[in-house]
Amino acid sequence: MIRSTNQKLGEYELIRRPEHIARVWATIEKALPHYWTKFIDDARETDAASKLAAAFGGKARSKPEAVSSVLSRVFEKALASYDKECEKYHRFFDAAAMEEYFDDPNAFKQMLSKDVPVIANTLRNRRAELKEWQMAFRACSSRDLLQVFGNVMDFTAQWLEDHPTAAYAAHDTPEGFGLDPLDDDETMHKEGVVGMGIKSIILYHLDPQRLPARGRYGLYGLYFLSDKQHFGLPSKS
């Protein structure tokens, strides 16, 4: 629904304009120091005595944990979690494994539901707003799912070859990245089942340097970092 509304209002074209990007980025630059400090403070660990004092309205006596220590601990934990998770994606979407699945599409859908975390976790989630997606996924044909993901993997393999890291770092416009087909090509999209959120999370676990995740947490982050403004977009979103 969000996708179709944004398309009808022409917002995907509007947000690519340099003036829009500049306005959003200027707002984010102002907000970053506040949220960075909040991130550090929330992640900072205090000793047991300080926690006890705070619980009874007293003042902490020990020095707060150093920023370098906070970052080292938090990032090491995040990297360890990512490394553990990405192994599952690399194993499942291995080119040879994908080739074999074309002999048995039903096995692909079954294993996709169990072995790919973004799919498996969403299927298990009990949130009411996910029920429609869960029903659509279960009703989707195994062959259609295999074809969509096969097309995504073929496109990505060629794209990674054509966009080495050094070239990627030099891109400064949406067009430079050449990723539009992932959004626009109907052979890499299944309405109501496989959208950019799921695709981006899978690809992020295959190559995080060049393919960022575009899930709901990223959208929430952008929402607050951009001061909850809509920058004149027709949908006010």
Short mmCIF file of C-alpha atoms in Angstrom, two decimals:
data_model
loop_
_atom_site.label_atom_id
_atom_site.label_comp_id
_atom_site.label_asym_id
_atom_site.label_seq_id
_atom_site.Cartn_x
_atom_site.Cartn_y
_atom_site.Cartn_z
CA MET A 1 0.00 0.00 0.00
CA ILE A 2 2.78 2.44 0.88
CA ARG A 3 4.62 1.55 -2.34
CA SER A 4 1.58 2.15 -4.55
CA THR A 5 0.67 5.42 -2.80
CA ASN A 6 4.20 6.78 -3.21
CA GLN A 7 4.21 5.79 -6.89
CA LYS A 8 0.81 7.40 -7.54
CA LEU A 9 2.01 10.68 -6.01
CA GLY A 10 5.31 10.56 -7.88
CA GLU A 11 7.33 10.62 -4.67
CA TYR A 12 9.99 8.19 -5.82
CA GLU A 13 10.94 10.74 -8.47
CA LEU A 14 10.76 13.68 -6.04
CA ILE A 15 13.08 12.17 -3.43
CA ARG A 16 15.80 11.67 -6.05
CA ARG A 17 16.05 15.37 -6.84
CA PRO A 18 19.33 16.96 -5.66
CA GLU A 19 17.52 19.77 -3.84
CA HIS A 20 15.43 17.30 -1.83
CA ILE A 21 18.48 15.21 -0.94
CA ALA A 22 20.35 18.36 0.13
CA ARG A 23 17.51 19.47 2.42
CA VAL A 24 17.22 16.07 4.07
CA TRP A 25 20.97 15.70 4.52
CA ALA A 26 21.32 19.20 6.04
CA THR A 27 18.70 18.27 8.64
CA ILE A 28 20.39 14.95 9.38
CA GLU A 29 23.77 16.65 9.87
CA LYS A 30 22.23 18.89 12.55
CA ALA A 31 20.54 15.99 14.33
CA LEU A 32 23.46 13.54 14.29
CA PRO A 33 25.39 14.93 17.31
CA HIS A 34 22.30 14.68 19.54
CA TYR A 35 21.50 11.10 18.56
CA TRP A 36 25.18 10.06 18.63
CA THR A 37 25.46 11.28 22.24
CA LYS A 38 22.22 9.51 23.13
CA PHE A 39 23.48 6.31 21.51
CA ILE A 40 26.69 6.44 23.58
CA ASP A 41 24.85 7.21 26.82
CA ASP A 42 22.32 4.41 26.30
CA ALA A 43 25.07 1.89 25.52
CA ARG A 44 27.34 2.95 28.36
CA GLU A 45 27.71 0.47 31.20
CA THR A 46 27.99 1.56 34.81
CA ASP A 47 29.36 -0.38 37.75
CA ALA A 48 27.15 -2.10 40.30
CA ALA A 49 27.68 0.59 42.98
CA SER A 50 26.60 3.35 40.62
CA LYS A 51 23.51 1.42 39.57
CA LEU A 52 22.57 0.86 43.21
CA ALA A 53 23.09 4.54 44.03
CA ALA A 54 20.95 5.59 41.07
CA ALA A 55 18.18 3.22 42.11
CA PHE A 56 17.96 4.98 45.50
CA GLY A 57 18.27 8.50 44.16
CA GLY A 58 21.98 8.89 44.88
CA LYS A 59 24.78 10.03 42.60
CA ALA A 60 27.14 7.77 40.72
CA ARG A 61 30.65 8.01 42.16
CA SER A 62 32.66 6.23 39.51
CA LYS A 63 33.76 7.66 36.17
CA PRO A 64 31.48 6.83 33.22
CA GLU A 65 32.72 4.25 30.75
CA ALA A 66 35.01 5.80 28.14
CA VAL A 67 33.52 6.40 24.68
CA SER A 68 36.23 4.26 23.06
CA SER A 69 35.32 1.38 25.36
CA VAL A 70 31.62 1.76 24.60
CA LEU A 71 32.18 1.75 20.85
CA SER A 72 34.59 -1.18 20.95
CA ARG A 73 32.17 -3.30 23.00
CA VAL A 74 29.01 -2.40 21.05
CA PHE A 75 30.57 -2.75 17.60
CA GLU A 76 32.30 -6.03 18.43
CA LYS A 77 28.99 -7.46 19.59
CA ALA A 78 27.21 -6.19 16.46
CA LEU A 79 29.90 -7.57 14.14
CA ALA A 80 29.84 -10.96 15.87
CA SER A 81 26.06 -11.09 15.49
CA TYR A 82 26.29 -10.11 11.81
CA ASP A 83 29.01 -12.69 11.07
CA LYS A 84 26.92 -15.44 12.62
CA GLU A 85 23.82 -14.43 10.67
CA CYS A 86 25.45 -13.81 7.30
CA GLU A 87 26.78 -17.37 7.13
CA LYS A 88 23.20 -18.60 6.75
CA TYR A 89 22.54 -16.26 3.82
CA HIS A 90 25.79 -17.10 2.03
CA ARG A 91 25.13 -20.81 2.42
CA PHE A 92 21.53 -20.66 1.18
CA PHE A 93 22.11 -18.29 -1.77
CA ASP A 94 25.29 -19.94 -2.99
CA ALA A 95 25.20 -20.02 -6.80
CA ALA A 96 25.54 -23.81 -6.98
CA ALA A 97 22.80 -24.31 -4.38
CA MET A 98 20.45 -21.98 -6.26
CA GLU A 99 21.08 -23.91 -9.48
CA GLU A 100 20.04 -27.15 -7.80
CA TYR A 101 16.81 -25.64 -6.49
CA PHE A 102 15.55 -25.15 -10.04
CA ASP A 103 15.14 -28.94 -10.14
CA ASP A 104 12.88 -28.76 -7.08
CA PRO A 105 11.13 -25.38 -6.50
CA ASN A 106 9.08 -26.81 -3.64
CA ALA A 107 12.24 -27.63 -1.74
CA PHE A 108 13.42 -24.05 -2.32
CA LYS A 109 10.32 -22.54 -0.72
CA GLN A 110 10.45 -25.01 2.17
CA MET A 111 14.12 -24.27 2.91
CA LEU A 112 13.62 -20.53 2.34
CA SER A 113 10.99 -20.60 5.11
CA LYS A 114 13.37 -22.35 7.51
CA ASP A 115 16.93 -21.30 6.67
CA VAL A 116 16.74 -17.63 5.65
CA PRO A 117 16.36 -15.59 8.87
CA VAL A 118 14.44 -12.61 7.44
CA ILE A 119 11.81 -14.99 6.02
CA ALA A 120 11.75 -17.50 8.88
CA ASN A 121 11.54 -14.84 11.60
CA THR A 122 8.77 -12.94 9.82
CA LEU A 123 6.75 -16.12 9.36
CA ARG A 124 7.04 -16.86 13.07
CA ASN A 125 6.24 -13.32 14.18
CA ARG A 126 2.81 -12.96 15.83
CA ARG A 127 2.31 -9.25 15.14
CA ALA A 128 -1.13 -8.66 13.62
CA GLU A 129 0.19 -6.39 10.85
CA LEU A 130 2.29 -9.25 9.46
CA LYS A 131 -0.59 -11.68 9.10
CA GLU A 132 -1.46 -10.50 5.58
CA TRP A 133 2.15 -10.94 4.42
CA GLN A 134 2.34 -14.40 6.02
CA MET A 135 -0.80 -15.49 4.18
CA ALA A 136 0.48 -14.08 0.89
CA PHE A 137 3.83 -15.84 1.28
CA ARG A 138 2.21 -19.20 2.01
CA ALA A 139 -0.10 -18.78 -0.99
CA CYS A 140 2.72 -17.78 -3.35
CA SER A 141 3.87 -20.51 -5.73
CA SER A 142 7.26 -22.08 -5.11
CA ARG A 143 8.23 -21.57 -8.75
CA ASP A 144 7.43 -17.84 -8.62
CA LEU A 145 9.50 -17.38 -5.46
CA LEU A 146 12.43 -19.25 -6.94
CA GLN A 147 12.26 -17.23 -10.16
CA VAL A 148 12.20 -13.90 -8.31
CA PHE A 149 15.11 -14.73 -6.04
CA GLY A 150 17.01 -16.33 -8.90
CA ASN A 151 16.67 -13.11 -10.89
CA VAL A 152 17.76 -11.03 -7.90
CA MET A 153 20.86 -13.17 -7.40
CA ASP A 154 21.76 -13.06 -11.11
CA PHE A 155 21.40 -9.28 -11.21
CA THR A 156 23.38 -8.82 -8.00
CA ALA A 157 26.25 -11.03 -9.12
CA GLN A 158 26.66 -8.99 -12.30
CA TRP A 159 26.17 -5.69 -10.45
CA LEU A 160 28.88 -6.49 -7.89
CA GLU A 161 31.27 -7.30 -10.72
CA ASP A 162 30.46 -4.01 -12.49
CA HIS A 163 30.61 -1.88 -9.31
CA PRO A 164 33.86 -2.55 -7.41
CA THR A 165 34.16 -0.95 -3.99
CA ALA A 166 36.39 1.91 -5.18
CA ALA A 167 33.93 2.91 -7.91
CA TYR A 168 30.99 2.60 -5.53
CA ALA A 169 32.61 5.02 -3.08
CA ALA A 170 32.82 7.67 -5.79
CA HIS A 171 29.10 7.68 -6.66
CA ASP A 172 27.31 10.90 -5.74
CA THR A 173 23.89 10.58 -7.40
CA PRO A 174 21.15 7.93 -7.21
CA GLU A 175 21.68 7.12 -10.90
CA GLY A 176 25.36 6.35 -10.32
CA PHE A 177 24.64 3.31 -8.22
CA GLY A 178 22.66 1.55 -10.93
CA LEU A 179 20.42 -0.26 -8.43
CA ASP A 180 17.06 0.88 -9.83
CA PRO A 181 16.24 -2.52 -11.38
CA LEU A 182 16.07 -4.06 -7.90
CA ASP A 183 13.15 -1.72 -7.21
CA ASP A 184 11.60 -1.38 -10.65
CA ASP A 185 12.10 -4.64 -12.55
CA GLU A 186 8.94 -6.70 -12.10
CA THR A 187 10.89 -9.94 -12.57
CA MET A 188 12.64 -9.15 -9.26
CA HIS A 189 9.50 -8.25 -7.34
CA LYS A 190 6.48 -10.20 -6.11
CA GLU A 191 3.64 -7.90 -5.04
CA GLY A 192 2.81 -8.32 -1.37
CA VAL A 193 5.48 -10.98 -0.83
CA VAL A 194 8.98 -9.98 -1.98
CA GLY A 195 9.62 -6.26 -1.82
CA MET A 196 12.67 -4.07 -1.30
CA GLY A 197 12.75 -4.65 2.47
CA ILE A 198 13.28 -8.40 2.24
CA LYS A 199 15.57 -8.15 -0.80
CA SER A 200 17.77 -5.50 0.79
CA ILE A 201 18.18 -7.42 4.05
CA ILE A 202 19.22 -10.54 2.14
CA LEU A 203 21.68 -8.62 -0.05
CA TYR A 204 23.07 -6.74 2.97
CA HIS A 205 24.03 -10.10 4.46
CA LEU A 206 25.81 -11.00 1.22
CA ASP A 207 27.73 -7.72 0.77
CA PRO A 208 27.29 -5.09 3.53
CA GLN A 209 29.85 -2.68 2.05
CA ARG A 210 27.78 -1.89 -1.02
CA LEU A 211 24.26 -3.13 -0.32
CA PRO A 212 22.71 -1.56 2.80
CA ALA A 213 19.65 -2.97 4.51
CA ARG A 214 16.46 -0.98 3.94
CA GLY A 215 14.21 -2.45 6.62
CA ARG A 216 11.84 -0.76 9.05
CA TYR A 217 14.57 0.05 11.60
CA GLY A 218 16.45 2.02 8.97
CA LEU A 219 13.25 3.91 8.13
CA TYR A 220 12.64 4.67 11.82
CA GLY A 221 16.21 5.92 12.12
CA LEU A 222 15.81 8.18 9.08
CA TYR A 223 12.49 9.45 10.45
CA PHE A 224 14.07 10.70 13.68
CA LEU A 225 17.37 11.83 12.17
CA SER A 226 15.46 13.96 9.65
CA ASP A 227 13.54 15.63 12.51
CA LYS A 228 10.29 13.87 11.53
CA GLN A 229 9.83 16.31 8.64
CA HIS A 230 8.14 15.46 5.33
CA PHE A 231 10.05 18.10 3.28
CA GLY A 232 6.99 18.95 1.21
CA LEU A 233 6.20 15.44 -0.05
CA PRO A 234 2.52 15.13 -1.08
CA SER A 235 1.84 12.18 1.26
CA LYS A 236 3.28 14.15 4.21
CA SER A 237 5.33 11.01 5.00
#
